[in-house]
Amino acid sequence: MNYIDLHCDTIMALMDHLDDNHLKDVPLQVNVNKLKQGNCLLQCFAMFVHLKKTENPLERCIQMIDRFYEELNSHSEELALVLEYEDLDRNRKDGKISCLLTVEEGAVTKSDLAYLRTLHRLGVRMICLNWNFENGIGYPNFILNTNPDFTTPNTTHGLTAYGKRMVREMNRLGMIVDVSHLSDKGFYDCIELSSKPIVASHSNARSVCHHVRNLTDEMILSLKKTGGVMGLNFCAAFLDDDEEKGKDTVPCLLRHLQYIKELAGVEVLAIGSDFDGISPDISLQDASFMPKLFEAMRLNGWTEEEIEQVAYKNFLRVLKANLT
């Protein structure tokens, strides 16, 4: 079974902790060998920039993009870039794993559409509008500080005037709008503004796990209505209110999958592991374990077509709508 993963932080982990290693067999949750073992069709690689730990966020983002391309060049027999939808089919025929360049933290655009367009020219095709700080684009559901509130969503502050312009320009350019981390109000601003399907690349169901990083029933239904998808996150804290129980990844994911399927249908579901941004102390440890999830879905009554929709077909629909 092929799969697409909408979000990993592997480039950050590679640069911050294992800079002398390369993506082929680096001891991370995502590397080339593990992607091949898991039968990955497309991996989205997020360039994650931590605003409070970075003097120049745009410079840092460009350094990460350079490292991303260096890794692609070093593993050109196995990995290939996706800039247009047709690239994915060509890569698949060539026996290569496709890679989509994304950004997690829209602040790297410095509230200037010229920088957004520059990122597009560099190959970025999806941007998570913000992380856990206010950033000139919008507001998160919680601010990362010494005492963050993980249960009270931000229903008041959404996209800024620049944020709204950025969403429209992303639509024009062919860049996917990613609303994971964005406030509830910002989510609905994007739903209203975007002329193309959006994604929540790594978010789960708030009715199953009450963390504000997850989506409410109403948000999931809105995403479904507008043709978008949500990539289920493997982070234990977003899978179960008891984080220790959340480490038992597969049964927790099955609860979210089943709940969302009954609420909104299979079409809104996708995978967004958050690998290398989360602890490996979970039962679904890394990319090589992905077949275990799909086998568990089969054993729990999911049809092959439904599993394929979740694993890769639903995001292919969104990719085609945005990149062509």
PDB file of C-alpha atoms in Angstrom:
ATOM      1  CA  MET A   1       0.000   0.000   0.000  1.00  0.00           C
ATOM      2  CA  ASN A   2       1.402   3.367  -1.042  1.00  0.00           C
ATOM      3  CA  TYR A   3       0.995   6.285   1.329  1.00  0.00           C
ATOM      4  CA  ILE A   4       1.486  10.040   1.439  1.00  0.00           C
ATOM      5  CA  ASP A   5       2.616  11.805   4.608  1.00  0.00           C
ATOM      6  CA  LEU A   6       1.632  15.467   4.763  1.00  0.00           C
ATOM      7  CA  HIS A   7       4.123  16.526   7.436  1.00  0.00           C
ATOM      8  CA  CYS A   8       7.529  15.683   8.881  1.00  0.00           C
ATOM      9  CA  ASP A   9      10.224  17.827  10.522  1.00  0.00           C
ATOM     10  CA  THR A  10      13.125  15.703   9.347  1.00  0.00           C
ATOM     11  CA  ILE A  11      15.209  18.467   7.768  1.00  0.00           C
ATOM     12  CA  MET A  12      15.121  20.419  11.040  1.00  0.00           C
ATOM     13  CA  ALA A  13      16.195  17.338  12.999  1.00  0.00           C
ATOM     14  CA  LEU A  14      18.937  16.609  10.504  1.00  0.00           C
ATOM     15  CA  MET A  15      20.367  20.122  10.743  1.00  0.00           C
ATOM     16  CA  ASP A  16      19.918  20.653  14.482  1.00  0.00           C
ATOM     17  CA  HIS A  17      21.098  17.318  15.805  1.00  0.00           C
ATOM     18  CA  LEU A  18      22.706  15.197  13.096  1.00  0.00           C
ATOM     19  CA  ASP A  19      24.241  17.676  10.689  1.00  0.00           C
ATOM     20  CA  ASP A  20      27.021  15.330   9.580  1.00  0.00           C
ATOM     21  CA  ASN A  21      24.550  12.597   8.618  1.00  0.00           C
ATOM     22  CA  HIS A  22      22.616  12.215   5.412  1.00  0.00           C
ATOM     23  CA  LEU A  23      19.041  11.258   4.720  1.00  0.00           C
ATOM     24  CA  LYS A  24      19.797   7.766   3.400  1.00  0.00           C
ATOM     25  CA  ASP A  25      20.069   6.008   6.748  1.00  0.00           C
ATOM     26  CA  VAL A  26      20.190   8.772   9.373  1.00  0.00           C
ATOM     27  CA  PRO A  27      18.770   7.510  12.733  1.00  0.00           C
ATOM     28  CA  LEU A  28      15.552   9.511  12.533  1.00  0.00           C
ATOM     29  CA  GLN A  29      11.892   8.603  12.103  1.00  0.00           C
ATOM     30  CA  VAL A  30      12.152   9.441   8.409  1.00  0.00           C
ATOM     31  CA  ASN A  31      15.037   8.463   6.171  1.00  0.00           C
ATOM     32  CA  VAL A  32      15.271   7.065   2.655  1.00  0.00           C
ATOM     33  CA  ASN A  33      15.454   3.446   3.752  1.00  0.00           C
ATOM     34  CA  LYS A  34      12.469   3.768   6.085  1.00  0.00           C
ATOM     35  CA  LEU A  35      10.409   5.543   3.425  1.00  0.00           C
ATOM     36  CA  LYS A  36      11.106   2.665   1.040  1.00  0.00           C
ATOM     37  CA  GLN A  37      10.223   0.069   3.684  1.00  0.00           C
ATOM     38  CA  GLY A  38       6.940   1.860   4.391  1.00  0.00           C
ATOM     39  CA  ASN A  39       6.174   2.118   0.639  1.00  0.00           C
ATOM     40  CA  CYS A  40       5.963   5.913   0.646  1.00  0.00           C
ATOM     41  CA  LEU A  41       4.632   7.549  -2.511  1.00  0.00           C
ATOM     42  CA  LEU A  42       5.123  11.174  -1.411  1.00  0.00           C
ATOM     43  CA  GLN A  43       6.716  12.709   1.686  1.00  0.00           C
ATOM     44  CA  CYS A  44       6.057  16.347   2.510  1.00  0.00           C
ATOM     45  CA  PHE A  45       9.186  17.836   4.093  1.00  0.00           C
ATOM     46  CA  ALA A  46       8.427  20.856   6.292  1.00  0.00           C
ATOM     47  CA  MET A  47      11.013  23.583   6.792  1.00  0.00           C
ATOM     48  CA  PHE A  48      10.128  24.353  10.423  1.00  0.00           C
ATOM     49  CA  VAL A  49      11.410  27.658  11.822  1.00  0.00           C
ATOM     50  CA  HIS A  50      11.087  28.408  15.562  1.00  0.00           C
ATOM     51  CA  LEU A  51      10.541  32.165  15.795  1.00  0.00           C
ATOM     52  CA  LYS A  52      11.819  32.518  19.344  1.00  0.00           C
ATOM     53  CA  LYS A  53      15.033  30.622  18.642  1.00  0.00           C
ATOM     54  CA  THR A  54      15.884  32.199  15.289  1.00  0.00           C
ATOM     55  CA  GLU A  55      17.389  35.633  14.749  1.00  0.00           C
ATOM     56  CA  ASN A  56      16.528  35.716  11.040  1.00  0.00           C
ATOM     57  CA  PRO A  57      13.633  33.329  10.218  1.00  0.00           C
ATOM     58  CA  LEU A  58      13.770  33.832   6.441  1.00  0.00           C
ATOM     59  CA  GLU A  59      17.518  33.222   6.353  1.00  0.00           C
ATOM     60  CA  ARG A  60      17.065  30.070   8.413  1.00  0.00           C
ATOM     61  CA  CYS A  61      14.303  28.860   6.107  1.00  0.00           C
ATOM     62  CA  ILE A  62      16.486  29.344   3.047  1.00  0.00           C
ATOM     63  CA  GLN A  63      19.327  27.437   4.719  1.00  0.00           C
ATOM     64  CA  MET A  64      16.920  24.562   5.346  1.00  0.00           C
ATOM     65  CA  ILE A  65      15.679  24.653   1.759  1.00  0.00           C
ATOM     66  CA  ASP A  66      19.280  24.461   0.589  1.00  0.00           C
ATOM     67  CA  ARG A  67      19.843  21.397   2.788  1.00  0.00           C
ATOM     68  CA  PHE A  68      16.656  19.835   1.404  1.00  0.00           C
ATOM     69  CA  TYR A  69      17.950  20.231  -2.154  1.00  0.00           C
ATOM     70  CA  GLU A  70      21.386  18.934  -1.193  1.00  0.00           C
ATOM     71  CA  GLU A  71      19.731  15.779   0.136  1.00  0.00           C
ATOM     72  CA  LEU A  72      17.672  15.404  -3.048  1.00  0.00           C
ATOM     73  CA  ASN A  73      20.835  15.767  -5.125  1.00  0.00           C
ATOM     74  CA  SER A  74      22.643  13.188  -2.991  1.00  0.00           C
ATOM     75  CA  HIS A  75      19.800  10.683  -3.360  1.00  0.00           C
ATOM     76  CA  SER A  76      18.610  11.479  -6.878  1.00  0.00           C
ATOM     77  CA  GLU A  77      18.249   7.792  -7.742  1.00  0.00           C
ATOM     78  CA  GLU A  78      15.632   7.372  -5.033  1.00  0.00           C
ATOM     79  CA  LEU A  79      14.054  10.788  -4.366  1.00  0.00           C
ATOM     80  CA  ALA A  80      12.591  13.411  -6.701  1.00  0.00           C
ATOM     81  CA  LEU A  81      10.934  16.803  -6.282  1.00  0.00           C
ATOM     82  CA  VAL A  82       7.294  17.597  -6.997  1.00  0.00           C
ATOM     83  CA  LEU A  83       6.586  21.088  -8.359  1.00  0.00           C
ATOM     84  CA  GLU A  84       3.562  20.238 -10.507  1.00  0.00           C
ATOM     85  CA  TYR A  85       1.012  17.465 -10.189  1.00  0.00           C
ATOM     86  CA  GLU A  86       2.379  15.681 -13.250  1.00  0.00           C
ATOM     87  CA  ASP A  87       5.773  15.325 -11.539  1.00  0.00           C
ATOM     88  CA  LEU A  88       4.324  12.769  -9.159  1.00  0.00           C
ATOM     89  CA  ASP A  89       3.287  10.392 -11.927  1.00  0.00           C
ATOM     90  CA  ARG A  90       6.678  10.746 -13.598  1.00  0.00           C
ATOM     91  CA  ASN A  91       8.494  10.045 -10.337  1.00  0.00           C
ATOM     92  CA  ARG A  92       6.341   7.001  -9.671  1.00  0.00           C
ATOM     93  CA  LYS A  93       7.079   5.600 -13.145  1.00  0.00           C
ATOM     94  CA  ASP A  94      10.787   6.189 -12.495  1.00  0.00           C
ATOM     95  CA  GLY A  95      10.548   4.248  -9.232  1.00  0.00           C
ATOM     96  CA  LYS A  96      11.326   7.294  -7.087  1.00  0.00           C
ATOM     97  CA  ILE A  97       9.762   8.616  -3.893  1.00  0.00           C
ATOM     98  CA  SER A  98       8.296  12.068  -4.458  1.00  0.00           C
ATOM     99  CA  CYS A  99       9.154  14.952  -2.141  1.00  0.00           C
ATOM    100  CA  LEU A 100       7.048  18.073  -1.602  1.00  0.00           C
ATOM    101  CA  LEU A 101       8.794  21.124  -0.149  1.00  0.00           C
ATOM    102  CA  THR A 102       6.686  22.832   2.545  1.00  0.00           C
ATOM    103  CA  VAL A 103       7.171  25.493   5.226  1.00  0.00           C
ATOM    104  CA  GLU A 104       5.902  25.445   8.806  1.00  0.00           C
ATOM    105  CA  GLU A 105       5.790  29.067   9.982  1.00  0.00           C
ATOM    106  CA  GLY A 106       4.469  31.636   7.556  1.00  0.00           C
ATOM    107  CA  ALA A 107       6.344  34.402   9.385  1.00  0.00           C
ATOM    108  CA  VAL A 108       9.300  33.638   7.120  1.00  0.00           C
ATOM    109  CA  THR A 109       7.477  35.711   4.462  1.00  0.00           C
ATOM    110  CA  LYS A 110       8.041  38.788   6.679  1.00  0.00           C
ATOM    111  CA  SER A 111       4.507  39.997   5.873  1.00  0.00           C
ATOM    112  CA  ASP A 112       5.638  40.690   2.323  1.00  0.00           C
ATOM    113  CA  LEU A 113       4.177  38.888  -0.684  1.00  0.00           C
ATOM    114  CA  ALA A 114       7.479  39.325  -2.534  1.00  0.00           C
ATOM    115  CA  TYR A 115       9.048  36.817  -0.139  1.00  0.00           C
ATOM    116  CA  LEU A 116       6.076  34.472  -0.554  1.00  0.00           C
ATOM    117  CA  ARG A 117       6.554  34.533  -4.312  1.00  0.00           C
ATOM    118  CA  THR A 118      10.289  33.973  -3.833  1.00  0.00           C
ATOM    119  CA  LEU A 119       9.578  30.879  -1.737  1.00  0.00           C
ATOM    120  CA  HIS A 120       7.319  29.623  -4.520  1.00  0.00           C
ATOM    121  CA  ARG A 121      10.150  30.130  -7.019  1.00  0.00           C
ATOM    122  CA  LEU A 122      12.389  28.112  -4.702  1.00  0.00           C
ATOM    123  CA  GLY A 123       9.922  25.218  -4.908  1.00  0.00           C
ATOM    124  CA  VAL A 124       7.740  25.626  -1.807  1.00  0.00           C
ATOM    125  CA  ARG A 125       4.259  24.270  -2.531  1.00  0.00           C
ATOM    126  CA  MET A 126       2.574  24.277   0.896  1.00  0.00           C
ATOM    127  CA  ILE A 127       2.793  26.625   3.886  1.00  0.00           C
ATOM    128  CA  CYS A 128       1.521  26.067   7.420  1.00  0.00           C
ATOM    129  CA  LEU A 129       0.467  29.649   8.108  1.00  0.00           C
ATOM    130  CA  ASN A 130       1.708  29.758  11.678  1.00  0.00           C
ATOM    131  CA  TRP A 131       3.072  27.714  14.538  1.00  0.00           C
ATOM    132  CA  ASN A 132       2.521  28.520  18.232  1.00  0.00           C
ATOM    133  CA  PHE A 133       3.137  32.279  18.084  1.00  0.00           C
ATOM    134  CA  GLU A 134       1.411  35.331  16.601  1.00  0.00           C
ATOM    135  CA  ASN A 135       3.250  36.045  13.380  1.00  0.00           C
ATOM    136  CA  GLY A 136       1.766  38.821  11.259  1.00  0.00           C
ATOM    137  CA  ILE A 137      -0.422  36.343   9.362  1.00  0.00           C
ATOM    138  CA  GLY A 138      -2.687  35.103  12.119  1.00  0.00           C
ATOM    139  CA  TYR A 139      -2.962  33.677  15.584  1.00  0.00           C
ATOM    140  CA  PRO A 140      -2.491  30.147  16.909  1.00  0.00           C
ATOM    141  CA  ASN A 141      -4.907  28.327  19.196  1.00  0.00           C
ATOM    142  CA  PHE A 142      -2.377  28.536  22.012  1.00  0.00           C
ATOM    143  CA  ILE A 143       0.729  30.628  22.592  1.00  0.00           C
ATOM    144  CA  LEU A 144       3.815  28.632  23.518  1.00  0.00           C
ATOM    145  CA  ASN A 145       4.895  30.105  26.849  1.00  0.00           C
ATOM    146  CA  THR A 146       5.566  28.920  30.388  1.00  0.00           C
ATOM    147  CA  ASN A 147       1.894  28.131  30.962  1.00  0.00           C
ATOM    148  CA  PRO A 148       0.153  27.360  27.645  1.00  0.00           C
ATOM    149  CA  ASP A 149      -3.592  26.652  27.592  1.00  0.00           C
ATOM    150  CA  PHE A 150      -4.170  23.536  25.505  1.00  0.00           C
ATOM    151  CA  THR A 151      -7.942  23.375  26.050  1.00  0.00           C
ATOM    152  CA  THR A 152      -9.357  26.846  25.259  1.00  0.00           C
ATOM    153  CA  PRO A 153      -9.448  27.629  21.522  1.00  0.00           C
ATOM    154  CA  ASN A 154      -8.943  31.107  20.098  1.00  0.00           C
ATOM    155  CA  THR A 155     -12.287  31.918  18.500  1.00  0.00           C
ATOM    156  CA  THR A 156     -11.727  35.689  18.343  1.00  0.00           C
ATOM    157  CA  HIS A 157      -8.450  36.396  16.517  1.00  0.00           C
ATOM    158  CA  GLY A 158      -8.016  35.045  13.004  1.00  0.00           C
ATOM    159  CA  LEU A 159      -6.136  36.137   9.914  1.00  0.00           C
ATOM    160  CA  THR A 160      -4.652  39.612   9.683  1.00  0.00           C
ATOM    161  CA  ALA A 161      -5.154  41.794   6.614  1.00  0.00           C
ATOM    162  CA  TYR A 162      -1.807  40.517   5.326  1.00  0.00           C
ATOM    163  CA  GLY A 163      -2.814  36.947   6.135  1.00  0.00           C
ATOM    164  CA  LYS A 164      -5.884  37.302   3.953  1.00  0.00           C
ATOM    165  CA  ARG A 165      -3.808  38.684   1.078  1.00  0.00           C
ATOM    166  CA  MET A 166      -1.360  35.817   1.535  1.00  0.00           C
ATOM    167  CA  VAL A 167      -4.079  33.161   1.265  1.00  0.00           C
ATOM    168  CA  ARG A 168      -5.377  34.705  -1.966  1.00  0.00           C
ATOM    169  CA  GLU A 169      -1.858  34.908  -3.396  1.00  0.00           C
ATOM    170  CA  MET A 170      -1.143  31.303  -2.440  1.00  0.00           C
ATOM    171  CA  ASN A 171      -4.266  30.294  -4.354  1.00  0.00           C
ATOM    172  CA  ARG A 172      -3.047  32.230  -7.391  1.00  0.00           C
ATOM    173  CA  LEU A 173       0.459  30.796  -7.249  1.00  0.00           C
ATOM    174  CA  GLY A 174      -0.599  27.208  -6.662  1.00  0.00           C
ATOM    175  CA  MET A 175       0.500  26.777  -3.038  1.00  0.00           C
ATOM    176  CA  ILE A 176      -1.526  24.711  -0.578  1.00  0.00           C
ATOM    177  CA  VAL A 177      -2.860  26.584   2.466  1.00  0.00           C
ATOM    178  CA  ASP A 178      -2.168  24.596   5.653  1.00  0.00           C
ATOM    179  CA  VAL A 179      -4.205  25.538   8.751  1.00  0.00           C
ATOM    180  CA  SER A 180      -2.716  23.205  11.377  1.00  0.00           C
ATOM    181  CA  HIS A 181      -1.772  25.337  14.431  1.00  0.00           C
ATOM    182  CA  LEU A 182      -4.023  28.192  13.258  1.00  0.00           C
ATOM    183  CA  SER A 183      -6.722  29.513  15.614  1.00  0.00           C
ATOM    184  CA  ASP A 184     -10.311  28.370  15.174  1.00  0.00           C
ATOM    185  CA  LYS A 185     -11.182  31.839  13.873  1.00  0.00           C
ATOM    186  CA  GLY A 186      -8.279  31.718  11.417  1.00  0.00           C
ATOM    187  CA  PHE A 187      -9.418  28.303  10.206  1.00  0.00           C
ATOM    188  CA  TYR A 188     -12.822  29.680   9.258  1.00  0.00           C
ATOM    189  CA  ASP A 189     -11.222  32.741   7.645  1.00  0.00           C
ATOM    190  CA  CYS A 190      -9.283  30.372   5.369  1.00  0.00           C
ATOM    191  CA  ILE A 191     -12.370  28.291   4.628  1.00  0.00           C
ATOM    192  CA  GLU A 192     -14.187  31.448   3.562  1.00  0.00           C
ATOM    193  CA  LEU A 193     -11.324  33.031   1.611  1.00  0.00           C
ATOM    194  CA  SER A 194      -9.622  30.164  -0.180  1.00  0.00           C
ATOM    195  CA  SER A 195     -10.804  29.367  -3.679  1.00  0.00           C
ATOM    196  CA  LYS A 196      -8.996  26.015  -3.531  1.00  0.00           C
ATOM    197  CA  PRO A 197      -9.120  23.109  -1.047  1.00  0.00           C
ATOM    198  CA  ILE A 198      -7.036  23.652   2.104  1.00  0.00           C
ATOM    199  CA  VAL A 199      -5.442  21.146   4.472  1.00  0.00           C
ATOM    200  CA  ALA A 200      -4.828  20.685   8.162  1.00  0.00           C
ATOM    201  CA  SER A 201      -1.616  18.771   7.563  1.00  0.00           C
ATOM    202  CA  HIS A 202      -1.162  17.310  11.058  1.00  0.00           C
ATOM    203  CA  SER A 203      -4.311  17.605  13.191  1.00  0.00           C
ATOM    204  CA  ASN A 204      -6.765  15.119  14.718  1.00  0.00           C
ATOM    205  CA  ALA A 205     -10.372  15.146  15.987  1.00  0.00           C
ATOM    206  CA  ARG A 206     -11.005  17.337  19.056  1.00  0.00           C
ATOM    207  CA  SER A 207     -14.037  15.279  20.052  1.00  0.00           C
ATOM    208  CA  VAL A 208     -11.752  12.263  20.532  1.00  0.00           C
ATOM    209  CA  CYS A 209      -8.806  14.132  22.076  1.00  0.00           C
ATOM    210  CA  HIS A 210      -9.622  17.564  23.440  1.00  0.00           C
ATOM    211  CA  HIS A 211      -6.339  19.328  22.653  1.00  0.00           C
ATOM    212  CA  VAL A 212      -6.934  22.603  20.769  1.00  0.00           C
ATOM    213  CA  ARG A 213      -4.446  21.540  18.088  1.00  0.00           C
ATOM    214  CA  ASN A 214      -7.185  19.202  16.896  1.00  0.00           C
ATOM    215  CA  LEU A 215     -10.275  20.090  14.833  1.00  0.00           C
ATOM    216  CA  THR A 216     -13.855  20.350  16.069  1.00  0.00           C
ATOM    217  CA  ASP A 217     -16.670  18.447  14.383  1.00  0.00           C
ATOM    218  CA  GLU A 218     -17.817  21.668  12.705  1.00  0.00           C
ATOM    219  CA  MET A 219     -14.326  22.353  11.381  1.00  0.00           C
ATOM    220  CA  ILE A 220     -14.011  18.813   9.998  1.00  0.00           C
ATOM    221  CA  LEU A 221     -17.373  19.146   8.244  1.00  0.00           C
ATOM    222  CA  SER A 222     -16.329  22.519   6.801  1.00  0.00           C
ATOM    223  CA  LEU A 223     -13.092  20.998   5.538  1.00  0.00           C
ATOM    224  CA  LYS A 224     -15.047  18.163   3.929  1.00  0.00           C
ATOM    225  CA  LYS A 225     -17.538  20.568   2.307  1.00  0.00           C
ATOM    226  CA  THR A 226     -14.752  22.567   0.663  1.00  0.00           C
ATOM    227  CA  GLY A 227     -12.837  19.507  -0.555  1.00  0.00           C
ATOM    228  CA  GLY A 228      -9.940  19.683   1.895  1.00  0.00           C
ATOM    229  CA  VAL A 229      -8.258  17.011   4.008  1.00  0.00           C
ATOM    230  CA  MET A 230      -6.802  16.565   7.483  1.00  0.00           C
ATOM    231  CA  GLY A 231      -3.622  14.561   8.023  1.00  0.00           C
ATOM    232  CA  LEU A 232      -3.859  12.547  11.232  1.00  0.00           C
ATOM    233  CA  ASN A 233      -1.008  13.350  13.622  1.00  0.00           C
ATOM    234  CA  PHE A 234       0.866  10.573  15.463  1.00  0.00           C
ATOM    235  CA  CYS A 235       1.808  12.752  18.460  1.00  0.00           C
ATOM    236  CA  ALA A 236       0.603  11.041  21.664  1.00  0.00           C
ATOM    237  CA  ALA A 237      -0.707  14.309  23.143  1.00  0.00           C
ATOM    238  CA  PHE A 238      -3.002  14.811  20.138  1.00  0.00           C
ATOM    239  CA  LEU A 239      -4.248  11.218  20.068  1.00  0.00           C
ATOM    240  CA  ASP A 240      -5.545  10.754  23.611  1.00  0.00           C
ATOM    241  CA  ASP A 241      -6.274  13.002  26.602  1.00  0.00           C
ATOM    242  CA  ASP A 242      -4.041  10.609  28.537  1.00  0.00           C
ATOM    243  CA  GLU A 243      -0.722  11.083  26.750  1.00  0.00           C
ATOM    244  CA  GLU A 244       0.589   7.757  28.022  1.00  0.00           C
ATOM    245  CA  LYS A 245      -2.316   5.986  26.319  1.00  0.00           C
ATOM    246  CA  GLY A 246      -1.678   8.093  23.232  1.00  0.00           C
ATOM    247  CA  LYS A 247       1.657   6.340  22.774  1.00  0.00           C
ATOM    248  CA  ASP A 248      -0.276   3.249  21.650  1.00  0.00           C
ATOM    249  CA  THR A 249      -0.477   4.838  18.221  1.00  0.00           C
ATOM    250  CA  VAL A 250      -2.430   2.426  16.043  1.00  0.00           C
ATOM    251  CA  PRO A 251      -5.550   1.876  18.208  1.00  0.00           C
ATOM    252  CA  CYS A 252      -5.640   5.605  18.946  1.00  0.00           C
ATOM    253  CA  LEU A 253      -5.448   6.434  15.242  1.00  0.00           C
ATOM    254  CA  LEU A 254      -8.204   3.917  14.564  1.00  0.00           C
ATOM    255  CA  ARG A 255     -10.471   5.727  17.044  1.00  0.00           C
ATOM    256  CA  HIS A 256      -9.892   9.040  15.274  1.00  0.00           C
ATOM    257  CA  LEU A 257     -10.263   7.467  11.839  1.00  0.00           C
ATOM    258  CA  GLN A 258     -13.529   5.761  12.722  1.00  0.00           C
ATOM    259  CA  TYR A 259     -14.967   8.854  14.401  1.00  0.00           C
ATOM    260  CA  ILE A 260     -14.145  11.130  11.476  1.00  0.00           C
ATOM    261  CA  LYS A 261     -15.383   8.580   8.939  1.00  0.00           C
ATOM    262  CA  GLU A 262     -18.754   8.369  10.690  1.00  0.00           C
ATOM    263  CA  LEU A 263     -18.929  12.154  11.061  1.00  0.00           C
ATOM    264  CA  ALA A 264     -17.836  13.370   7.632  1.00  0.00           C
ATOM    265  CA  GLY A 265     -16.900  10.410   5.463  1.00  0.00           C
ATOM    266  CA  VAL A 266     -13.614   8.944   4.321  1.00  0.00           C
ATOM    267  CA  GLU A 267     -12.891  11.718   1.792  1.00  0.00           C
ATOM    268  CA  VAL A 268     -11.589  14.175   4.401  1.00  0.00           C
ATOM    269  CA  LEU A 269      -8.977  11.824   5.868  1.00  0.00           C
ATOM    270  CA  ALA A 270      -5.225  11.673   5.222  1.00  0.00           C
ATOM    271  CA  ILE A 271      -1.942  11.003   7.055  1.00  0.00           C
ATOM    272  CA  GLY A 272       0.230  13.715   8.663  1.00  0.00           C
ATOM    273  CA  SER A 273       2.613  11.881  10.978  1.00  0.00           C
ATOM    274  CA  ASP A 274       4.663  14.830  12.325  1.00  0.00           C
ATOM    275  CA  PHE A 275       7.631  12.430  12.381  1.00  0.00           C
ATOM    276  CA  ASP A 276      10.875  13.932  13.700  1.00  0.00           C
ATOM    277  CA  GLY A 277       8.843  16.645  15.367  1.00  0.00           C
ATOM    278  CA  ILE A 278       7.437  14.147  17.884  1.00  0.00           C
ATOM    279  CA  SER A 279       8.858  11.585  20.274  1.00  0.00           C
ATOM    280  CA  PRO A 280       9.789   8.188  18.797  1.00  0.00           C
ATOM    281  CA  ASP A 281       8.498   6.662  22.040  1.00  0.00           C
ATOM    282  CA  ILE A 282       5.291   5.521  20.323  1.00  0.00           C
ATOM    283  CA  SER A 283       4.228   2.163  18.973  1.00  0.00           C
ATOM    284  CA  LEU A 284       4.201   3.394  15.355  1.00  0.00           C
ATOM    285  CA  GLN A 285       7.815   4.452  15.702  1.00  0.00           C
ATOM    286  CA  ASP A 286       8.817   5.612  12.230  1.00  0.00           C
ATOM    287  CA  ALA A 287       8.004   5.569   8.521  1.00  0.00           C
ATOM    288  CA  SER A 288       8.880   1.889   8.130  1.00  0.00           C
ATOM    289  CA  PHE A 289       5.967   0.997  10.441  1.00  0.00           C
ATOM    290  CA  MET A 290       3.261   2.503   8.194  1.00  0.00           C
ATOM    291  CA  PRO A 291       2.044  -0.873   6.824  1.00  0.00           C
ATOM    292  CA  LYS A 292       1.028  -1.796  10.384  1.00  0.00           C
ATOM    293  CA  LEU A 293      -1.569   0.985  10.375  1.00  0.00           C
ATOM    294  CA  PHE A 294      -3.100  -0.109   7.085  1.00  0.00           C
ATOM    295  CA  GLU A 295      -3.208  -3.753   8.163  1.00  0.00           C
ATOM    296  CA  ALA A 296      -4.984  -2.711  11.381  1.00  0.00           C
ATOM    297  CA  MET A 297      -7.521  -0.791   9.294  1.00  0.00           C
ATOM    298  CA  ARG A 298      -8.198  -3.944   7.244  1.00  0.00           C
ATOM    299  CA  LEU A 299      -8.679  -5.990  10.384  1.00  0.00           C
ATOM    300  CA  ASN A 300     -11.160  -3.384  11.646  1.00  0.00           C
ATOM    301  CA  GLY A 301     -13.396  -3.572   8.589  1.00  0.00           C
ATOM    302  CA  TRP A 302     -12.030  -0.833   6.352  1.00  0.00           C
ATOM    303  CA  THR A 303     -12.257  -1.714   2.666  1.00  0.00           C
ATOM    304  CA  GLU A 304      -9.209  -1.582   0.418  1.00  0.00           C
ATOM    305  CA  GLU A 305     -10.659   1.427  -1.414  1.00  0.00           C
ATOM    306  CA  GLU A 306     -11.240   3.279   1.864  1.00  0.00           C
ATOM    307  CA  ILE A 307      -7.683   2.573   3.018  1.00  0.00           C
ATOM    308  CA  GLU A 308      -6.300   3.812  -0.295  1.00  0.00           C
ATOM    309  CA  GLN A 309      -8.330   7.008   0.031  1.00  0.00           C
ATOM    310  CA  VAL A 310      -6.865   7.708   3.460  1.00  0.00           C
ATOM    311  CA  ALA A 311      -3.366   6.564   2.560  1.00  0.00           C
ATOM    312  CA  TYR A 312      -2.908   8.679  -0.566  1.00  0.00           C
ATOM    313  CA  LYS A 313      -5.877   9.257  -2.867  1.00  0.00           C
ATOM    314  CA  ASN A 314      -7.575  12.044  -0.895  1.00  0.00           C
ATOM    315  CA  PHE A 315      -4.453  14.194  -0.776  1.00  0.00           C
ATOM    316  CA  LEU A 316      -3.803  13.537  -4.456  1.00  0.00           C
ATOM    317  CA  ARG A 317      -7.150  15.207  -5.111  1.00  0.00           C
ATOM    318  CA  VAL A 318      -6.102  18.290  -3.126  1.00  0.00           C
ATOM    319  CA  LEU A 319      -2.660  18.318  -4.724  1.00  0.00           C
ATOM    320  CA  LYS A 320      -4.163  18.276  -8.196  1.00  0.00           C
ATOM    321  CA  ALA A 321      -6.631  21.054  -7.364  1.00  0.00           C
ATOM    322  CA  ASN A 322      -3.854  23.326  -6.099  1.00  0.00           C
ATOM    323  CA  LEU A 323      -0.845  22.545  -8.290  1.00  0.00           C
ATOM    324  CA  THR A 324      -2.533  22.568 -11.715  1.00  0.00           C
TER     325      THR A 324
END
